[in-house]
Coordinates of C-alpha atoms in Angstrom, one line a residue:
X1 CA 43.6 -21.5 9.2
X2 CA 41.6 -23.1 6.1
X3 CA 39.9 -21.3 3.5
X4 CA 36.3 -22.1 4.7
X5 CA 37.7 -20.7 8.3
X6 CA 38.9 -17.6 6.4
X7 CA 35.5 -17.2 4.4
X8 CA 33.4 -17.1 7.9
X9 CA 36.0 -14.9 9.9
X10 CA 35.7 -12.2 6.8
X11 CA 32.1 -12.6 6.7
X12 CA 32.1 -11.6 10.7
X13 CA 34.2 -8.6 10.5
X14 CA 32.0 -7.3 7.5
X15 CA 29.1 -7.7 9.6
X16 CA 27.7 -4.2 9.1
X17 CA 27.4 -4.7 5.3
X18 CA 26.5 -8.2 5.4
X19 CA 23.7 -7.7 7.9
X20 CA 22.1 -5.3 5.4
X21 CA 21.9 -8.0 2.8
X22 CA 21.2 -10.5 5.2
X23 CA 18.1 -8.6 6.3
X24 CA 17.0 -7.6 2.8
X25 CA 17.1 -11.0 1.6
X26 CA 14.9 -12.4 4.7
X27 CA 12.4 -10.0 4.3
X28 CA 11.9 -11.3 0.7
X29 CA 11.7 -14.9 1.9
X30 CA 9.5 -13.8 4.9
X31 CA 6.9 -11.9 2.6
X32 CA 7.3 -14.7 -0.3
X33 CA 6.3 -17.5 2.5
X34 CA 3.6 -15.4 4.0
X35 CA 2.0 -15.1 0.5
X36 CA 2.5 -18.5 -0.6
X37 CA 0.6 -19.6 3.2
X38 CA -2.6 -17.9 1.7
X39 CA -2.2 -19.1 -2.0
X40 CA -2.4 -22.7 -0.6
X41 CA -5.1 -21.9 1.9
X42 CA -7.9 -24.4 2.1
X43 CA -9.9 -21.7 2.3
X44 CA -9.3 -21.0 -1.2
X45 CA -9.8 -24.2 -2.5
X46 CA -13.5 -24.2 -3.0
X47 CA -14.6 -23.4 -6.6
X48 CA -15.8 -19.6 -5.5
X49 CA -12.4 -18.9 -4.4
X50 CA -10.4 -21.1 -7.4
X51 CA -9.6 -17.8 -9.5
X52 CA -8.9 -15.9 -6.4
X53 CA -6.0 -18.8 -5.5
X54 CA -4.5 -19.0 -9.2
X55 CA -4.1 -15.3 -8.7
X56 CA -2.4 -15.3 -5.7
X57 CA 0.1 -18.1 -7.0
X58 CA 0.5 -16.0 -10.2
X59 CA 1.1 -13.2 -8.0
X60 CA 3.7 -15.4 -5.9
X61 CA 5.7 -16.1 -9.1
X62 CA 5.8 -12.1 -10.1
X63 CA 7.3 -11.8 -6.4
X64 CA 9.4 -14.2 -7.0
X65 CA 10.9 -13.0 -9.8
X66 CA 10.8 -9.6 -8.1
X67 CA 13.1 -11.1 -5.4
X68 CA 15.5 -12.6 -7.6
X69 CA 16.1 -9.2 -9.4
X70 CA 16.3 -7.6 -5.8
X71 CA 18.7 -9.7 -4.2
X72 CA 20.7 -9.5 -7.3
X73 CA 21.0 -5.9 -7.5
X74 CA 21.8 -5.6 -3.5
X75 CA 24.5 -8.7 -4.2
X76 CA 25.9 -6.4 -6.8
X77 CA 26.2 -3.2 -4.8
X78 CA 27.6 -5.3 -2.1
X79 CA 30.6 -6.7 -4.5
X80 CA 31.1 -3.2 -6.3
X81 CA 31.2 -1.4 -2.6
X82 CA 34.2 -4.3 -1.8
X83 CA 36.7 -3.5 -4.7
X84 CA 39.4 -2.1 -1.9
X85 CA 39.0 -5.3 0.1
X86 CA 39.2 -7.7 -2.8
X87 CA 42.7 -5.8 -3.8
X88 CA 43.9 -6.2 -0.5
X89 CA 43.4 -10.0 -0.6
X90 CA 44.7 -10.2 -4.2
X91 CA 47.9 -8.8 -2.7
X92 CA 47.6 -11.3 0.1
X93 CA 48.1 -14.0 -2.5
X94 CA 44.4 -15.0 -3.7
X95 CA 43.7 -15.9 -6.9
X96 CA 40.7 -14.5 -9.0
X97 CA 39.3 -18.2 -8.6
X98 CA 39.7 -18.4 -5.2
X99 CA 37.7 -14.6 -5.1
X100 CA 34.9 -16.3 -6.8
X101 CA 34.8 -19.5 -4.6
X102 CA 34.7 -17.1 -1.6
X103 CA 31.7 -14.9 -2.8
X104 CA 29.6 -18.2 -3.9
X105 CA 30.6 -19.4 -0.4
X106 CA 29.6 -16.2 1.4
X107 CA 26.5 -16.0 -0.9
X108 CA 25.5 -19.5 -0.2
X109 CA 25.4 -19.1 3.4
X110 CA 24.0 -16.0 3.4
X111 CA 20.9 -17.5 1.4
X112 CA 20.7 -20.4 3.6
X113 CA 20.2 -18.5 6.7
X114 CA 17.9 -16.3 5.4
X115 CA 15.9 -18.7 3.5
X116 CA 15.6 -20.7 7.0
X117 CA 15.0 -17.7 9.5
X118 CA 13.0 -15.7 6.9
X119 CA 10.6 -19.1 6.9
X120 CA 10.5 -19.4 10.4
X121 CA 9.4 -15.6 10.8
X122 CA 6.9 -15.9 8.1
X123 CA 4.9 -18.8 9.7
X124 CA 4.9 -16.2 12.8
X125 CA 4.3 -13.2 10.4
X126 CA 1.3 -15.2 8.6
X127 CA -0.5 -15.8 11.8
X128 CA -0.7 -12.1 12.6
X129 CA -2.0 -11.5 9.7
X130 CA -4.5 -14.4 10.0
X131 CA -5.6 -13.1 13.2
X132 CA -5.7 -9.0 11.9
X133 CA -7.8 -10.3 9.0
X134 CA -10.4 -12.0 11.5
X135 CA -9.9 -8.8 13.6
X136 CA -10.4 -6.4 11.1
X137 CA -12.1 -7.7 8.2
X138 CA -14.1 -10.7 10.1
X139 CA -12.6 -12.9 7.5
X140 CA -11.8 -16.2 9.2
X141 CA -9.3 -18.4 7.0
X142 CA -8.5 -20.6 9.9
X143 CA -5.2 -21.9 11.1
X144 CA -3.4 -24.5 9.2
X145 CA 0.3 -25.8 9.2
X146 CA 1.5 -24.6 5.6
X147 CA 3.7 -27.5 4.6
X148 CA 3.3 -26.9 1.5
X149 CA 4.2 -23.1 1.6
X150 CA 7.5 -24.3 3.3
X151 CA 8.7 -26.6 1.0
X152 CA 8.1 -24.3 -1.9
X153 CA 9.9 -21.6 -0.3
X154 CA 12.6 -23.3 0.4
X155 CA 13.4 -25.1 -2.7
X156 CA 12.5 -21.9 -4.8
X157 CA 14.8 -19.8 -2.8
X158 CA 17.5 -22.5 -2.2
X159 CA 17.5 -22.3 -6.4
X160 CA 17.4 -18.4 -6.4
X161 CA 20.6 -18.3 -4.2
X162 CA 22.4 -20.9 -6.0
X163 CA 21.6 -19.0 -9.4
X164 CA 22.6 -15.7 -8.4
X165 CA 25.9 -17.4 -6.5
X166 CA 26.7 -18.7 -9.8
X167 CA 25.5 -15.5 -11.8
X168 CA 27.3 -12.8 -9.6
X169 CA 30.4 -14.1 -10.0
X170 CA 30.5 -12.6 -13.7
X171 CA 29.6 -9.2 -11.9
X172 CA 33.3 -9.3 -9.9
X173 CA 35.1 -6.4 -10.8
X174 CA 37.5 -6.8 -13.6
X175 CA 39.9 -3.8 -12.6
X176 CA 43.5 -3.9 -12.4
X177 CA 44.8 -4.7 -8.8
X178 CA 46.3 -0.7 -8.8
X179 CA 42.8 0.3 -9.4
X180 CA 41.1 -2.1 -7.0
X181 CA 43.6 -0.4 -4.3
X182 CA 42.4 2.9 -4.9
X183 CA 39.0 2.3 -5.0
X184 CA 37.3 5.1 -2.6
X185 CA 40.3 7.5 -2.8
X186 CA 40.4 8.4 -6.5
X187 CA 38.7 11.9 -6.7
X188 CA 35.1 12.2 -8.4
X189 CA 36.0 15.4 -10.3
X190 CA 33.4 17.9 -11.2
X191 CA 29.8 16.8 -12.2
X192 CA 27.4 18.3 -14.8
X193 CA 23.9 17.8 -15.6
X194 CA 22.3 17.9 -18.8
X195 CA 20.1 21.1 -19.4
X196 CA 18.0 19.1 -22.0
X197 CA 17.5 16.0 -20.0
X198 CA 16.8 18.3 -17.0
X199 CA 14.0 20.0 -19.3
X200 CA 12.7 16.9 -20.1
X201 CA 12.3 15.5 -16.8
X202 CA 10.3 18.6 -15.8
X203 CA 8.0 18.4 -19.2
X204 CA 7.6 14.7 -19.3
X205 CA 6.0 14.6 -15.5
X206 CA 4.2 17.7 -16.2
X207 CA 2.8 16.4 -19.1
X208 CA 2.0 13.0 -17.4
X209 CA 0.3 14.4 -14.6
X210 CA -1.5 16.7 -16.5
X211 CA -3.2 14.1 -18.8
X212 CA -3.7 11.7 -15.9
X213 CA -5.4 14.6 -13.8
X214 CA -7.5 16.0 -16.7
X215 CA -8.9 12.7 -18.2
X216 CA -12.2 11.5 -16.8
X217 CA -14.3 8.5 -17.4
X218 CA -13.1 5.2 -19.8
X219 CA -10.5 7.2 -21.3
X220 CA -8.6 6.6 -18.0
X221 CA -7.6 3.1 -19.2
X222 CA -6.8 4.4 -22.8
X223 CA -4.0 6.8 -21.6
X224 CA -2.8 4.8 -18.8
X225 CA 0.0 3.2 -20.5
X226 CA 1.0 6.5 -22.5
X227 CA 1.1 8.5 -19.1
X228 CA 3.1 5.5 -17.3
X229 CA 6.0 5.7 -20.0
X230 CA 5.9 9.5 -19.6
X231 CA 6.2 9.3 -15.7
X232 CA 8.8 6.4 -15.7
X233 CA 11.1 8.3 -18.3
X234 CA 10.8 11.8 -16.4
X235 CA 11.4 10.0 -13.0
X236 CA 14.7 8.7 -14.4
X237 CA 15.7 11.9 -15.5
X238 CA 14.4 13.5 -12.3
X239 CA 16.9 11.6 -10.2
X240 CA 19.7 11.8 -12.7
X241 CA 19.7 15.1 -14.0
X242 CA 17.2 17.5 -12.5
X243 CA 18.4 16.6 -8.6
X244 CA 21.8 17.3 -9.8
X245 CA 20.9 20.8 -11.2
X246 CA 19.0 21.7 -7.9
X247 CA 21.8 21.0 -5.9
X248 CA 24.4 22.7 -7.9
X249 CA 21.9 25.8 -7.9
X250 CA 21.8 25.6 -4.1
X251 CA 25.5 25.5 -3.7
X252 CA 26.1 28.6 -5.9
X253 CA 23.5 30.4 -3.3
X254 CA 26.1 31.8 -0.5
X255 CA 23.2 32.1 2.2
X256 CA 22.5 28.3 2.1
X257 CA 25.9 27.1 1.2
X258 CA 27.7 28.6 4.1
X259 CA 25.3 28.3 6.5
X260 CA 26.4 26.1 9.2
X261 CA 27.1 22.7 8.5
X262 CA 25.3 22.6 5.1
X263 CA 28.8 23.1 3.3
X264 CA 29.8 19.7 4.2
X265 CA 26.3 18.0 3.3
X266 CA 26.2 19.5 0.0
X267 CA 30.1 19.0 -1.0
X268 CA 29.2 15.7 -2.4
X269 CA 25.4 15.2 -2.3
X270 CA 25.4 15.9 -6.1
X271 CA 27.9 12.8 -6.6
X272 CA 25.6 10.6 -3.9
X273 CA 22.2 11.9 -5.9
X274 CA 24.0 10.5 -9.1
X275 CA 25.5 7.4 -7.6
X276 CA 22.1 6.6 -6.0
X277 CA 20.0 7.5 -8.7
X278 CA 19.4 4.1 -9.7
X279 CA 18.4 3.2 -6.6
X280 CA 15.9 6.0 -5.8
X281 CA 14.6 5.5 -9.4
X282 CA 13.6 2.0 -8.4
X283 CA 12.5 2.7 -5.2
X284 CA 10.2 5.7 -6.2
X285 CA 8.7 3.4 -9.0
X286 CA 8.1 0.6 -6.6
X287 CA 6.6 2.4 -4.1
X288 CA 4.2 4.0 -6.7
X289 CA 3.4 0.5 -7.5
X290 CA 2.9 -0.5 -4.1
X291 CA 0.6 2.9 -3.3
X292 CA -1.5 2.5 -6.5
X293 CA -2.4 -1.2 -6.3
X294 CA -3.2 -1.3 -2.3
X295 CA -4.9 2.3 -2.6
X296 CA -7.1 1.2 -5.5
X297 CA -8.1 -2.0 -3.9
X298 CA -8.7 -0.8 -0.6
X299 CA -10.3 2.3 -2.2
X300 CA -12.9 0.3 -4.3
X301 CA -14.1 -2.0 -1.5
X302 CA -14.8 1.0 0.4
X303 CA -16.4 2.5 -2.3
X304 CA -18.7 -0.7 -2.5
X305 CA -19.4 -0.9 1.3
X306 CA -19.8 2.5 1.5
X307 CA -22.8 2.5 -0.8
X308 CA -24.3 -0.3 1.3
X309 CA -24.0 1.7 4.1
X310 CA -26.3 4.6 2.9
X311 CA -28.9 1.8 3.7
X312 CA -29.6 2.8 7.5
X313 CA -31.7 -0.5 8.3
X314 CA -29.9 -3.8 9.2
X315 CA -33.0 -5.7 7.8
X316 CA -35.6 -5.0 5.5
X317 CA -38.0 -6.3 2.9
X318 CA -40.2 -5.1 0.3
X319 CA -43.1 -6.8 -1.8
X320 CA -46.6 -7.0 -1.7
X321 CA -48.9 -8.3 1.6
X322 CA -49.0 -11.7 -0.1
X323 CA -45.5 -12.2 -1.0
X324 CA -44.0 -11.4 2.3
X325 CA -46.2 -12.3 5.0
X326 CA -44.5 -15.7 5.6
X327 CA -41.1 -14.7 5.3
X328 CA -42.0 -11.6 8.0
X329 CA -43.4 -14.3 10.2
X330 CA -40.5 -16.5 10.2
X331 CA -37.7 -14.0 10.5
X332 CA -39.9 -12.5 13.6
X333 CA -39.5 -16.0 15.0
X334 CA -36.0 -16.3 14.3
X335 CA -35.4 -12.9 16.0
X336 CA -37.3 -14.1 19.1
X337 CA -35.1 -17.2 19.1
X338 CA -32.3 -15.3 19.1
X339 CA -33.3 -13.1 22.0
X340 CA -32.6 -9.9 19.8
X341 CA -34.8 -6.8 20.5
X342 CA -35.8 -5.0 17.3
X343 CA -37.5 -1.6 16.3
X344 CA -40.0 -2.6 13.6
X345 CA -41.6 -0.2 11.0
X346 CA -43.9 -0.8 7.6
X347 CA -44.0 1.8 5.1
X348 CA -46.5 1.6 2.0
X349 CA -45.4 3.3 -1.1
X350 CA -48.0 3.9 -3.8
X351 CA -47.6 4.5 -7.5
X352 CA -49.9 6.9 -9.4
X353 CA -50.0 6.9 -13.4
X354 CA -47.1 8.9 -14.0
X355 CA -44.8 6.1 -12.1
X356 CA -44.3 8.6 -9.4
X357 CA -43.7 6.7 -5.7
X358 CA -46.0 8.5 -3.0
X359 CA -45.3 8.1 0.6
X360 CA -47.0 9.2 3.5
X361 CA -45.7 11.7 6.2
X362 CA -46.2 9.6 9.2
X363 CA -45.0 6.3 7.7
X364 CA -41.8 8.1 6.8
X365 CA -41.3 10.0 9.9
X366 CA -41.7 6.4 11.8
X367 CA -38.9 5.1 9.9
X368 CA -37.1 8.2 10.1
X369 CA -36.8 8.0 13.8
X370 CA -35.7 4.1 13.7
X371 CA -33.1 5.4 11.6
X372 CA -32.2 8.5 13.4
X373 CA -32.8 10.6 10.7
X374 CA -34.6 14.1 10.4
X375 CA -38.3 14.2 10.1
X376 CA -40.6 16.0 7.4
X377 CA -43.4 18.5 8.0
X378 CA -45.3 18.6 4.7
X379 CA -47.6 21.1 6.0
X380 CA -50.3 20.3 3.7
X381 CA -48.2 20.6 0.3
X382 CA -45.9 17.6 -1.1
X383 CA -42.0 17.0 -0.7
X384 CA -39.9 15.5 -3.4
X385 CA -37.2 12.9 -2.0
X386 CA -33.8 13.0 -3.6
X387 CA -31.1 10.3 -3.0
X388 CA -28.3 12.1 -0.5
X389 CA -25.1 10.4 -2.2
X390 CA -26.4 11.9 -5.6
X391 CA -25.6 15.5 -7.2
X392 CA -26.9 17.3 -10.1
X393 CA -30.3 15.9 -10.4
X394 CA -31.9 19.1 -11.0
X395 CA -33.5 17.7 -14.3
X396 CA -35.2 15.0 -12.2
X397 CA -37.1 17.4 -9.9
X398 CA -40.7 17.9 -10.5
X399 CA -43.1 21.0 -9.7
X400 CA -46.6 19.0 -8.9
X401 CA -47.5 15.4 -8.3
X402 CA -51.1 13.9 -9.3
X403 CA -53.1 11.9 -6.7
X404 CA -56.5 10.0 -6.6
X405 CA -59.5 11.7 -8.5
X406 CA -56.8 13.8 -10.5
X407 CA -56.1 16.0 -7.4
X408 CA -52.7 17.9 -7.9
X409 CA -50.5 18.8 -5.1
X410 CA -48.0 21.3 -5.9
X411 CA -44.2 20.1 -4.7
X412 CA -42.7 23.1 -2.7
X413 CA -39.4 21.7 -1.9
X414 CA -36.8 19.0 -2.2
X415 CA -35.0 16.9 0.6
X416 CA -32.0 14.8 0.5
X417 CA -32.8 11.3 2.3
X418 CA -31.5 7.9 2.9
X419 CA -34.4 7.0 4.9
X420 CA -35.7 5.5 1.9
X421 CA -34.9 4.6 -1.7
X422 CA -35.0 7.6 -3.7
X423 CA -33.8 7.2 -6.9
X424 CA -37.0 7.1 -8.6
X425 CA -39.5 10.0 -8.4
X426 CA -40.4 9.8 -5.1
X427 CA -42.7 12.3 -3.1
X428 CA -44.0 12.5 0.8
X429 CA -47.4 13.9 0.7
X430 CA -49.7 14.4 3.8
X431 CA -51.5 11.9 5.6
X432 CA -54.8 13.1 4.8
X433 CA -54.0 12.7 0.9
X434 CA -56.5 10.0 -0.9
X435 CA -54.0 7.5 -2.2
X436 CA -55.4 4.4 -0.8
X437 CA -56.6 2.5 -4.3
X438 CA -53.3 2.9 -6.0
X439 CA -50.9 -0.1 -6.8
X440 CA -48.9 -0.1 -3.6
X441 CA -45.6 -2.2 -2.1
X442 CA -45.2 -2.5 1.6
X443 CA -41.6 -2.4 3.0
X444 CA -40.8 -3.5 6.5
X445 CA -37.4 -2.8 8.2
X446 CA -36.0 -4.3 11.5
X447 CA -33.3 -2.3 13.4
X448 CA -31.8 -4.3 16.5
X449 CA -31.1 -2.9 19.7
X450 CA -28.8 -5.7 21.5
X451 CA -26.7 -7.0 19.0
X452 CA -23.1 -7.4 18.1
X453 CA -21.6 -7.9 14.6
X454 CA -21.1 -11.4 14.7
X455 CA -24.7 -12.0 15.5
X456 CA -25.8 -9.9 13.0
X457 CA -24.1 -11.6 10.1
X458 CA -25.6 -15.0 11.7
X459 CA -28.8 -13.8 11.8
X460 CA -28.4 -12.3 8.3
X461 CA -28.0 -15.9 6.8
X462 CA -31.1 -15.9 6.7
X463 CA -31.2 -13.8 3.3
X464 CA -29.9 -16.9 1.5
X465 CA -33.0 -18.7 1.1
X466 CA -35.9 -15.8 1.6
X467 CA -35.0 -13.2 -1.2
X468 CA -36.2 -10.3 -1.3
X469 CA -35.2 -10.1 2.2
X470 CA -32.0 -8.0 2.6
X471 CA -29.4 -8.3 5.6
X472 CA -26.9 -5.2 5.4
X473 CA -24.1 -6.7 8.0
X474 CA -24.3 -10.1 6.1
X475 CA -24.0 -8.5 2.5
X476 CA -21.6 -6.6 3.5
X477 CA -19.5 -9.4 4.9
X478 CA -20.1 -11.5 1.8
X479 CA -19.0 -8.9 0.1
X480 CA -15.7 -8.5 2.1
X481 CA -15.3 -12.4 1.8
X482 CA -15.2 -12.6 -1.8
X483 CA -12.9 -9.4 -2.0
X484 CA -10.5 -10.5 0.5
X485 CA -8.6 -12.9 -1.3
X486 CA -8.0 -10.2 -3.9
X487 CA -7.2 -7.5 -1.3
X488 CA -4.7 -9.7 0.1
X489 CA -2.8 -9.9 -3.4
X490 CA -2.8 -6.1 -3.5
X491 CA -1.8 -5.9 0.2
X492 CA 1.0 -8.5 0.0
X493 CA 2.5 -7.3 -3.5
X494 CA 2.6 -3.7 -1.8
X495 CA 4.2 -5.0 1.0
X496 CA 6.8 -6.7 -1.1
X497 CA 7.5 -4.1 -3.0
X498 CA 7.6 -1.2 -0.2
X499 CA 10.1 -3.9 2.0
X500 CA 11.9 -4.0 -0.9
X501 CA 12.3 -0.1 -1.4
X502 CA 12.9 0.1 2.4
X503 CA 15.9 -2.6 2.2
X504 CA 17.2 -0.7 -0.9
X505 CA 17.8 2.3 0.6
X506 CA 18.9 0.8 3.9
X507 CA 21.3 -1.3 2.1
X508 CA 22.7 1.9 0.4
X509 CA 23.3 3.7 3.2
X510 CA 25.7 0.9 4.8
X511 CA 27.6 0.3 1.7
X512 CA 28.4 4.0 1.5
X513 CA 29.3 4.1 5.4
X514 CA 33.2 3.6 4.9
X515 CA 33.4 6.4 2.5
X516 CA 31.3 8.3 5.3
X517 CA 33.7 7.7 8.2
X518 CA 36.8 8.7 6.1
X519 CA 35.1 12.1 5.6
X520 CA 33.9 12.5 9.0
X521 CA 37.1 11.6 10.7
X522 CA 39.0 14.0 8.8
X523 CA 36.3 16.9 9.6
X524 CA 36.1 15.3 13.4
X525 CA 40.1 16.0 13.7
X526 CA 39.3 19.6 12.6
X527 CA 37.1 20.2 15.9
X528 CA 33.4 19.1 14.5
X529 CA 31.3 18.5 17.8
X530 CA 29.1 15.5 18.1
X531 CA 25.8 17.7 18.0
X532 CA 26.9 18.7 14.4
X533 CA 28.1 15.6 13.3
X534 CA 24.9 14.0 14.5
X535 CA 23.1 16.9 12.3
X536 CA 24.7 16.2 9.4
X537 CA 24.0 12.4 9.4
X538 CA 20.6 13.1 10.1
X539 CA 20.3 15.3 7.2
X540 CA 22.2 13.0 4.9
X541 CA 20.2 9.8 5.8
X542 CA 17.0 11.9 5.8
X543 CA 17.6 12.9 2.1
X544 CA 18.5 9.6 1.0
X545 CA 15.3 8.0 2.9
X546 CA 12.8 10.6 1.7
X547 CA 13.8 12.0 -1.4
X548 CA 12.1 8.9 -3.3
X549 CA 9.8 8.2 -1.0
X550 CA 8.2 12.0 -1.6
X551 CA 8.6 11.5 -5.0
X552 CA 6.7 8.2 -5.2
X553 CA 3.8 9.7 -2.8
X554 CA 3.1 12.4 -5.6
X555 CA 3.2 10.1 -8.1
X556 CA 1.1 7.5 -6.2
X557 CA -1.7 10.4 -5.4
X558 CA -1.8 11.4 -8.9
X559 CA -2.6 7.6 -9.9
X560 CA -5.1 6.9 -7.4
X561 CA -6.7 10.0 -8.3
X562 CA -6.6 9.2 -11.8
X563 CA -8.1 5.7 -11.3
X564 CA -10.8 7.3 -9.0
X565 CA -11.7 9.4 -12.2
X566 CA -12.7 6.4 -13.9
X567 CA -15.7 7.0 -11.9
X568 CA -16.3 10.8 -12.1
X569 CA -14.8 10.9 -8.5
X570 CA -12.0 12.9 -6.8
X571 CA -9.6 11.4 -4.6
X572 CA -11.1 9.2 -1.9
X573 CA -10.3 9.3 1.7
X574 CA -9.2 5.4 1.8
X575 CA -6.5 6.5 -1.0
X576 CA -5.1 9.3 1.6
X577 CA -5.2 6.7 4.3
X578 CA -3.1 4.1 2.3
X579 CA -0.4 7.1 1.3
X580 CA -0.5 8.3 4.9
X581 CA 0.0 4.7 6.3
X582 CA 3.4 4.5 4.4
X583 CA 4.7 7.8 4.8
X584 CA 4.4 6.9 8.7
X585 CA 6.1 3.6 8.4
X586 CA 9.0 5.5 6.1
X587 CA 8.9 7.9 9.0
X588 CA 9.6 5.5 11.6
X589 CA 12.0 3.3 9.6
X590 CA 13.8 6.5 9.1
X591 CA 14.0 7.4 12.9
X592 CA 15.4 3.9 13.9
X593 CA 17.8 3.6 11.1
X594 CA 19.3 7.4 11.5
X595 CA 20.2 6.3 15.3
X596 CA 22.0 2.9 14.3
X597 CA 23.7 4.9 11.8
X598 CA 25.0 7.7 13.4
X599 CA 26.1 5.1 16.6
X600 CA 28.0 3.2 14.3
X601 CA 29.7 6.1 12.4
X602 CA 30.5 8.0 15.6
X603 CA 32.2 5.1 17.2
X604 CA 34.1 4.4 14.1
X605 CA 35.3 8.1 13.9
X606 CA 36.3 8.4 17.4
X607 CA 38.4 4.9 17.0
X608 CA 40.6 6.5 14.8

């Protein structure tokens, strides 16, 4: 057996560790490739989307840099978990130079296959994203074979793995042979947390949260950097010190510590939290970045589209009769040619000397029926209209309105409405009110009865050459088309961060497997039942997976609330939707990982 054969066999025999590292790097390659597919997409090459394309390329560089540090960290953890193996190899006569060569070859082999398989998987994944963007966002990027993205990914990650293969050799353990052989067998002794750092964790996060939640308006960007600094430092102390203090406190409570199998779970949990503090810190921070990036972009897009949804009519035009006559005629002919049936309504808005807009009751109610909104009954008096999506307009209310011949009508009540635009002072008056000789504007609306979204967008293109004509679905689609590249940037940055976070946890879980197996072997020989073993492993995996995610969800909720405070708004449904999706993904990840991990551990425990 030559040296290369030995390296290959050694890789296969450590496949559970190599597989975790391999999948982590594969995901990084796949997401980077998918991102560059969009960055080089021909649909983004026109002038309007040139800035978006440059932004995506810049984000791809950021992702590549992050991938470098993530793969380097994963490899470092992998190397440190194999100290005992290195000691055994050196006893068998392997020199330090050969050991470095073995690590170099292993990393190149894993990097090669991860790059090739990740790129292939990225081709399929990118087409799924293209299909979903068309179905969910009605953004048709179109299919193309991503030659540039493929070449860039292969070259970039070939350089990355080559650089890491060289750099990682300086991270090889420089312990004595005796220390390498005893790695994992040396007792960890006792662990103590710092009371000062524990207090600082609570103080820093508490102050950061308070400032983020209390500050509103344009002060939010000013306090953003200090708040981020406080929360990041506080989170570091939380995992490194506060978590240890909590666990040690729980161990002192006999009702908890001596309950069923809790003693085994808590026995080395403080050490696990301390050992995994850096991993948990990284996972919580990058997950928070993912939540904030996607939640902010998705939320802002929803806010823009929601404001347009306040308009109940698909098509409308406002102006004088002379200005709109030709446009209305041409559009009616277009509807007839397309075979689209509509409900049509006209509303004349009159303006008195006080610049108050007056609308007749019958015309308002006709549009209300078309919009499927409640009608109004003036009962001989006037009703003031207020926008339905605006609060705090007490100062805008009036008690009376002047019409023709200096007649004054009392305003008896107010109504919130979306039937007409009511951001100015707008009043509905009885039909017999004399307002005929005032300055007037005619609004015509069309509400289709038999059209799908794509047809509405197609017909809505009439808007481009016929202003002030407005088409709601077409305008929304134009906003979505312009916003889509930016949204994709945020989504993919979020995906790469969140996938990396899950990979961190997955990798840490499997890198500690040998220690878990040895611990459970001893307990199993003492009569531990399979059901109890399963419960302990599920609890252990659950703590590993959900501790950083719970922290990041809370961080993310505070961050998104602060972002919405810039617009004096509370936490939006879009933000909760993003957080909910990520939590659901993590739950599924946990349910799958714990089953595979238990089967692996139980098989090794039984083999003893």
